[in-house]
PDB file of C-alpha atoms in Angstrom:
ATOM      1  CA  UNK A 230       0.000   0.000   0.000  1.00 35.00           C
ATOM      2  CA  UNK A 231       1.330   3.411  -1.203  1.00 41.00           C
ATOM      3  CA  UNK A 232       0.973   6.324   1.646  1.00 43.00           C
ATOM      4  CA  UNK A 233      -0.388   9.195   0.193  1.00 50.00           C
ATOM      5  CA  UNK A 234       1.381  12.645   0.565  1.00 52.00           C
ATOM      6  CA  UNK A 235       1.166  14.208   3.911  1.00 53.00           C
ATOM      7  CA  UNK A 236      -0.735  17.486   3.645  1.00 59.00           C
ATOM      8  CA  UNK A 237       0.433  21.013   4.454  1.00 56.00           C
ATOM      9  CA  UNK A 238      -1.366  20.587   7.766  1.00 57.00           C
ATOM     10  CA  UNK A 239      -0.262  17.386   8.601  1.00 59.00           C
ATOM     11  CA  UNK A 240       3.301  18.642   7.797  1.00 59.00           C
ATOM     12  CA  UNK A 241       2.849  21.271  10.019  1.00 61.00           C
ATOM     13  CA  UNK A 242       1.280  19.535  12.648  1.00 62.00           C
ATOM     14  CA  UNK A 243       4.287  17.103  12.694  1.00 63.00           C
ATOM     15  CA  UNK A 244       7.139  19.642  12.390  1.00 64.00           C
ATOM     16  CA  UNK A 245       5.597  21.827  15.554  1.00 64.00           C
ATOM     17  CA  UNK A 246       5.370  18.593  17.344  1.00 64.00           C
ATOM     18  CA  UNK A 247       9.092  17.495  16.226  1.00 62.00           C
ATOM     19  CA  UNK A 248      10.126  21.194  18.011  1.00 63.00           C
ATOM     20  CA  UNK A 249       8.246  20.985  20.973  1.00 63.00           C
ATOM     21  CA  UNK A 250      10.342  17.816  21.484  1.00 60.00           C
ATOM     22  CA  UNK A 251      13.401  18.929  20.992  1.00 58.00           C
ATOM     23  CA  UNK A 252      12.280  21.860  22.985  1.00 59.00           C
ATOM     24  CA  UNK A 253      11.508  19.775  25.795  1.00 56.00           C
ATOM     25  CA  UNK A 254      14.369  17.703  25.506  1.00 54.00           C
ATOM     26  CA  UNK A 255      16.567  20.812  26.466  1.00 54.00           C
ATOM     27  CA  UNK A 256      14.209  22.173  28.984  1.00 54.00           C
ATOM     28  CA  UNK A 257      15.791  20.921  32.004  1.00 48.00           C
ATOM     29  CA  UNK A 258      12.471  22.918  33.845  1.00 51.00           C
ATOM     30  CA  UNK A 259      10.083  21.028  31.826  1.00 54.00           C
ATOM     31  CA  UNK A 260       8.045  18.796  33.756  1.00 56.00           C
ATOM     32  CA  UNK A 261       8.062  14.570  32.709  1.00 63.00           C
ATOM     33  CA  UNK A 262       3.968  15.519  32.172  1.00 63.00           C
ATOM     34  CA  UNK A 263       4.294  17.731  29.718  1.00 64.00           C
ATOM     35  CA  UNK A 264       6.831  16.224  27.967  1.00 64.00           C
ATOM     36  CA  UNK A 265       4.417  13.066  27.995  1.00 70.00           C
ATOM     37  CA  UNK A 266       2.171  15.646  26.436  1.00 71.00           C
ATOM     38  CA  UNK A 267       3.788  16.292  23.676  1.00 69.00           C
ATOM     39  CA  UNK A 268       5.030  12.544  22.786  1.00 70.00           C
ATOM     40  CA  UNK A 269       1.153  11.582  23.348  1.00 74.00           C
ATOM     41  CA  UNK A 270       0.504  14.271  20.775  1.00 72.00           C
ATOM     42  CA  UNK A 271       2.924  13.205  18.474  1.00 71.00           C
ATOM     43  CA  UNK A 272       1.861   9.419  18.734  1.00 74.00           C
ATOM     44  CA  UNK A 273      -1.934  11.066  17.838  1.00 74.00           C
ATOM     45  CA  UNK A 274      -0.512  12.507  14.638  1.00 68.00           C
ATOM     46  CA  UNK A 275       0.980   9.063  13.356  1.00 71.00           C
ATOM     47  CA  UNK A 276       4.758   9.752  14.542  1.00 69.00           C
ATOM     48  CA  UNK A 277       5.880   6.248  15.973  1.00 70.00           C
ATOM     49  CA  UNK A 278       8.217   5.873  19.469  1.00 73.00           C
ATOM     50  CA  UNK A 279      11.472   5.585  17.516  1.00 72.00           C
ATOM     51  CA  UNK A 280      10.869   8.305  15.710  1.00 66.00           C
ATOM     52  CA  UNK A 281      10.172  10.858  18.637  1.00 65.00           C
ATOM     53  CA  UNK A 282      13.103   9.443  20.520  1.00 66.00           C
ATOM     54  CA  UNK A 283      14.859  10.144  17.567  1.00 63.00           C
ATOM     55  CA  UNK A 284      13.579  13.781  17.511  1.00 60.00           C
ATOM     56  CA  UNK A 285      14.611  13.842  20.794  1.00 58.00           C
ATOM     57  CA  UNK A 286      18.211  12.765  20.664  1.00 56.00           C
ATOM     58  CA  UNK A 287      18.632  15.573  17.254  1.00 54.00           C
ATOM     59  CA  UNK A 288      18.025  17.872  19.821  1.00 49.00           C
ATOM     60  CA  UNK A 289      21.708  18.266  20.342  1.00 43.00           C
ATOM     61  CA  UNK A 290      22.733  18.450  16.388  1.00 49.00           C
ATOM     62  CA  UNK A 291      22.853  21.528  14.780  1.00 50.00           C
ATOM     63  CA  UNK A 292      21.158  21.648  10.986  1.00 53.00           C
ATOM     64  CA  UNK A 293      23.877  23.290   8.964  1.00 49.00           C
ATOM     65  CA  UNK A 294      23.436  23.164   5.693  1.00 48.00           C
ATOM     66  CA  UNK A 295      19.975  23.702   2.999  1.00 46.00           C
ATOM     67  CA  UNK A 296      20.358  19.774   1.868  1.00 49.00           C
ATOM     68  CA  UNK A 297      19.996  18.611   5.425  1.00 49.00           C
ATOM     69  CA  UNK A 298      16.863  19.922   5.384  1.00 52.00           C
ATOM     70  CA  UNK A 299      14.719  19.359   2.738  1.00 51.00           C
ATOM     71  CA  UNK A 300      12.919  16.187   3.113  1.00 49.00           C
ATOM     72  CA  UNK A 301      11.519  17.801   6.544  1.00 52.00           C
ATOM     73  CA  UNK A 302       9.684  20.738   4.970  1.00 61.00           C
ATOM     74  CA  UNK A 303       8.685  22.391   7.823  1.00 65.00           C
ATOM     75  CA  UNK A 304      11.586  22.584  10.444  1.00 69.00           C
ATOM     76  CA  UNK A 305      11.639  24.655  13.665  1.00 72.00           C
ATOM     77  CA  UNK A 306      14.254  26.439  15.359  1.00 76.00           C
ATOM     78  CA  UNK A 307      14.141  27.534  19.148  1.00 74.00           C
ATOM     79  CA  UNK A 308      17.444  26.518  20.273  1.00 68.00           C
ATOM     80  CA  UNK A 309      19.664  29.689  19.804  1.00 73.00           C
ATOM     81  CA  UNK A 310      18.104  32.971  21.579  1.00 77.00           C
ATOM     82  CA  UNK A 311      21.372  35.125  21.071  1.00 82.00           C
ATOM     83  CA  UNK A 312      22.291  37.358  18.475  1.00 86.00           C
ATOM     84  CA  UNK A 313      25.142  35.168  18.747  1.00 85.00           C
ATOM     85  CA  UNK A 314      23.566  31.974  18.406  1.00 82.00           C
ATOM     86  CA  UNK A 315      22.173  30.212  15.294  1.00 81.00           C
ATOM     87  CA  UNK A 316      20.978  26.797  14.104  1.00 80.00           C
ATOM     88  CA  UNK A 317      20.754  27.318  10.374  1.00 82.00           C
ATOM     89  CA  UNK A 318      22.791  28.066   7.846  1.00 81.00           C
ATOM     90  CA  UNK A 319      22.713  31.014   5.243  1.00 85.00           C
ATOM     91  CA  UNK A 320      22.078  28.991   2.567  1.00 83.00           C
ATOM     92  CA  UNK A 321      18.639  28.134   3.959  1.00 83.00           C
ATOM     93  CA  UNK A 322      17.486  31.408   5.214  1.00 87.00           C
ATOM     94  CA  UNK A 323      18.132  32.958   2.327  1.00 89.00           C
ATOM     95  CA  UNK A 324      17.273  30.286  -0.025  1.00 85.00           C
ATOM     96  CA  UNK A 325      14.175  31.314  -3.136  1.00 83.00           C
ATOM     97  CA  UNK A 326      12.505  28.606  -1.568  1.00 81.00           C
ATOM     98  CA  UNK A 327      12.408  29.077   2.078  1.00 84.00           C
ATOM     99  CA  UNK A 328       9.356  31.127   3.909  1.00 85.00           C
ATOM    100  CA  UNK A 329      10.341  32.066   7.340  1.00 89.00           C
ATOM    101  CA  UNK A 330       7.592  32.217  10.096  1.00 87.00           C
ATOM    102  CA  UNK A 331       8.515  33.601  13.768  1.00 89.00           C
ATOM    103  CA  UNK A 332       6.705  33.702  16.862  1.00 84.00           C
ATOM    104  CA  UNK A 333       7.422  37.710  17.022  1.00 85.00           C
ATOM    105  CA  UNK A 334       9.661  39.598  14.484  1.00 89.00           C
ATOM    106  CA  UNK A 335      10.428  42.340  17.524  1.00 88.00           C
ATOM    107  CA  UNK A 336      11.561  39.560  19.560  1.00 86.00           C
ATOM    108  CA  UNK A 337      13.461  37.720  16.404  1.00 90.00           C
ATOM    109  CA  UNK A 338      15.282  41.087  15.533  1.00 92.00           C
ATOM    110  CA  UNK A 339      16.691  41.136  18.762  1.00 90.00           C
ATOM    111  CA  UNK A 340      17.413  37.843  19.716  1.00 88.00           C
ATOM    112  CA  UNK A 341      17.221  35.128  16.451  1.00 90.00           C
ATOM    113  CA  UNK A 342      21.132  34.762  15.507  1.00 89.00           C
ATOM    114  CA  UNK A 343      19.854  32.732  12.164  1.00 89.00           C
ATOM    115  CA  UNK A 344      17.836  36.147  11.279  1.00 93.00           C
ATOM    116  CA  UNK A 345      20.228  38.576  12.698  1.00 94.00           C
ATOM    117  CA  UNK A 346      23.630  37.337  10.864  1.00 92.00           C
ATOM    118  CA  UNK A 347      21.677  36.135   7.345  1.00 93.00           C
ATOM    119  CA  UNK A 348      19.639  39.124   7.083  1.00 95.00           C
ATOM    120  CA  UNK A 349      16.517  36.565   6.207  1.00 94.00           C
ATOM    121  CA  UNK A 350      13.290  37.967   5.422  1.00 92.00           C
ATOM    122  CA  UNK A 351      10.152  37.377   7.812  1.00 92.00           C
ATOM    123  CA  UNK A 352       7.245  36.601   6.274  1.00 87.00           C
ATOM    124  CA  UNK A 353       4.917  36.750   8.868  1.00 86.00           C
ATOM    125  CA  UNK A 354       4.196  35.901  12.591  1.00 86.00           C
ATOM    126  CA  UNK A 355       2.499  32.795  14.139  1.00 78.00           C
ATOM    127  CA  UNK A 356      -0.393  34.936  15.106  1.00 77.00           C
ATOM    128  CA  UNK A 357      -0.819  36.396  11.430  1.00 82.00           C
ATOM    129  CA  UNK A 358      -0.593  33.138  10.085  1.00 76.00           C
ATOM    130  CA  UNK A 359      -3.409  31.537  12.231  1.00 70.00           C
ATOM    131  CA  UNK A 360      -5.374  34.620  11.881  1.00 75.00           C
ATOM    132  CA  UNK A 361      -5.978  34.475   8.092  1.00 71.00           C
ATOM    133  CA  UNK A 362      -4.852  32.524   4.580  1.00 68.00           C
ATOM    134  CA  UNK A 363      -3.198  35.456   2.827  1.00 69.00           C
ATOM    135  CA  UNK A 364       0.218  33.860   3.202  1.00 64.00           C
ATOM    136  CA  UNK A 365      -0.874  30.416   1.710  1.00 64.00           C
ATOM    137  CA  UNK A 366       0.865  31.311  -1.197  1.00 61.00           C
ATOM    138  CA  UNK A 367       4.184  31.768   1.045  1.00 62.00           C
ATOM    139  CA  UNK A 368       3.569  28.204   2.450  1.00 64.00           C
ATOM    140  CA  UNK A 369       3.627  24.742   0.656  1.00 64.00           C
ATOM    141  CA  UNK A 370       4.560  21.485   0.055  1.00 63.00           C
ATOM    142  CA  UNK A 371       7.030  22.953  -2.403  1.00 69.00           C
ATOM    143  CA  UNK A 372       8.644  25.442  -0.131  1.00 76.00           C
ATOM    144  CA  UNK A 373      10.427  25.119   3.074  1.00 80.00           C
ATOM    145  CA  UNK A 374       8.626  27.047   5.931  1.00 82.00           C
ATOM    146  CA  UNK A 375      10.985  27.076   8.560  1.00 85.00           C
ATOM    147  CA  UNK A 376       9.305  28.374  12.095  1.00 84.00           C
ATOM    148  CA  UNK A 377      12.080  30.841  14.763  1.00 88.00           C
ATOM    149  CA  UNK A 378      10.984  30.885  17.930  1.00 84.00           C
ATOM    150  CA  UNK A 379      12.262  32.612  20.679  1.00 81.00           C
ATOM    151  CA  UNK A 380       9.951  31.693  23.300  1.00 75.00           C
ATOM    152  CA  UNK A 381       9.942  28.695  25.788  1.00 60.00           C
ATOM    153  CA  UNK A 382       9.177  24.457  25.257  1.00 62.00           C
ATOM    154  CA  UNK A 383       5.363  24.662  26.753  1.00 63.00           C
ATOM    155  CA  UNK A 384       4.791  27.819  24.240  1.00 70.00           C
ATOM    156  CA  UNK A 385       5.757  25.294  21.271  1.00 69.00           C
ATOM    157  CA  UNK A 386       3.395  22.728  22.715  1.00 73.00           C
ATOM    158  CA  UNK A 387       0.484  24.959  22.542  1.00 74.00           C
ATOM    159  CA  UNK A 388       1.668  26.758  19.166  1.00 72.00           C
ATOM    160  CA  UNK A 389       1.560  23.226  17.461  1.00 74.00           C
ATOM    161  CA  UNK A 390      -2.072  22.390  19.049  1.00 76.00           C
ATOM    162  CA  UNK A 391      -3.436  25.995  18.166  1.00 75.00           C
ATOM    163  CA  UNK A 392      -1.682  26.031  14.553  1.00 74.00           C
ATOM    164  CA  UNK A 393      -2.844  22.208  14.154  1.00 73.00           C
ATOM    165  CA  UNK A 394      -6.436  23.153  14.545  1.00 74.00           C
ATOM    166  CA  UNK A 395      -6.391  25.814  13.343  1.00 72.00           C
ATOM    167  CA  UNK A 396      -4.792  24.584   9.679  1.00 69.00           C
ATOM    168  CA  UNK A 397      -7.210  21.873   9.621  1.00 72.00           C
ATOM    169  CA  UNK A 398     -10.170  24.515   8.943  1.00 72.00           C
ATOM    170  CA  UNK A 399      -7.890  26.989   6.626  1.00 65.00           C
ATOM    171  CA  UNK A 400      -7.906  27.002   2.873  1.00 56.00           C
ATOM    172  CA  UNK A 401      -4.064  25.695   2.766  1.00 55.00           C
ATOM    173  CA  UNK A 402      -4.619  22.319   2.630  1.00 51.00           C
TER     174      UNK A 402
END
C-alpha cells in the first residue's frame, strides 16, 4: 500500500510537534507531564516511538546546511536565543525557496542569531498566520517554511495544538 502525501497541515502539525520535542528535551524545567504531552501528541498525529526518541536525541545536532533539510519541509528552530547563536545556515534562510515564520519579528530582531547574521526575510508571525490565509501562497509542500521561535518548550506545545487546529479549517490544505 502506497501512503499518500502528507498534507500542508499534517506537515505542520508534525514539524511543531518534532520542536516541541526537541524543545523539551533541552528544557531541564520542563516537567516529565508535559513532555508526555507532547510525545502523546505526536503518537496522535501518526509519529511512531522511535521516531520521537529520535527527535529527541537531534536535539543536540545543529542543521547546517539547505540539503539537510529538505525532506523535513517544515523545520523549527528555538534553540539559539542570542544574536550570537544560530541553528541554520545562510544557505537556507536565504534560499528562493524558504518562507520564514517567527513567533514575534520584535523579539526575532533582537534575539534570532539565524535572522540577525543572514539578514533573512520574515514573512509573517504565528499569530498572522493563524489569523488568516493570505500567506498560503508563502507556504507549501514545495517550499520550506521554517518556524524561529524565541519563546519557551510549553509555548511550542500549545503553538503546534493551536496552529494544528487551526490549519485543519484553513484554505491551505
Amino acid at each position: 500500500m502506497i501512503a499518500s502525501k502528507p498534507t500542508f497541515t499534517q506537515h505542520a502539525g508534525r514539524s511543531l510537534i518534532f520542536e516541541a520535542i526537541l524543545a523539551a528535551s533541552a528544557d531541564i524545567d520542563l516537567h516529565a507531564a508535559e513532555r508526555n504531552a507532547i510525545y502523546r501528541l505526536g503518537q496522535s498525529m501518526g509519529m511512531d516511538e522511535a521516531l520521537l526518541q529520535e527527535i529527541e536525541q537531534a536535539a543536540v545536532n545543529e542543521i547546517s546546511h539547505r540539503r539537510q533539510i529538505v525532506a523535513l519541509m517544515y523545520p523549527e528552530a528555538v534553540g539559539s536565543f542570542r544574536a550570537t547563536m544560530r541553528e541554520l545556515a545562510d544557505d537556507l534562510m536565504l534560499s528562493s525557496d524558504t518562507s520564514v515564520i517567527v513567533d514575534s519579528k520584535e523579539s526575532a530582531m533582537k534575539e534570532a542569531g539565524e535572522i540577525i547574521q543572514s539578514n533573512a526575510k520574515i514573512i509573517a508571525e504565528l499569530g498572522e498566520l493563524i489569523q488568516n490565509d493570505k500567506f498560503c501562497y508563502d507556504i507549501s509542500n514545495e517550499k520550506i517554511t521554517i518556524f524561529k521561535s524565541v519563546g519557551i518548550a510549553i509555548e511550542d506545545l500549545a503553538a503546534a495544538i493551536v496552529l494544528y487546529e487551526s490549519l485543519k479549517k484553513n484554505k491551505c490544505e
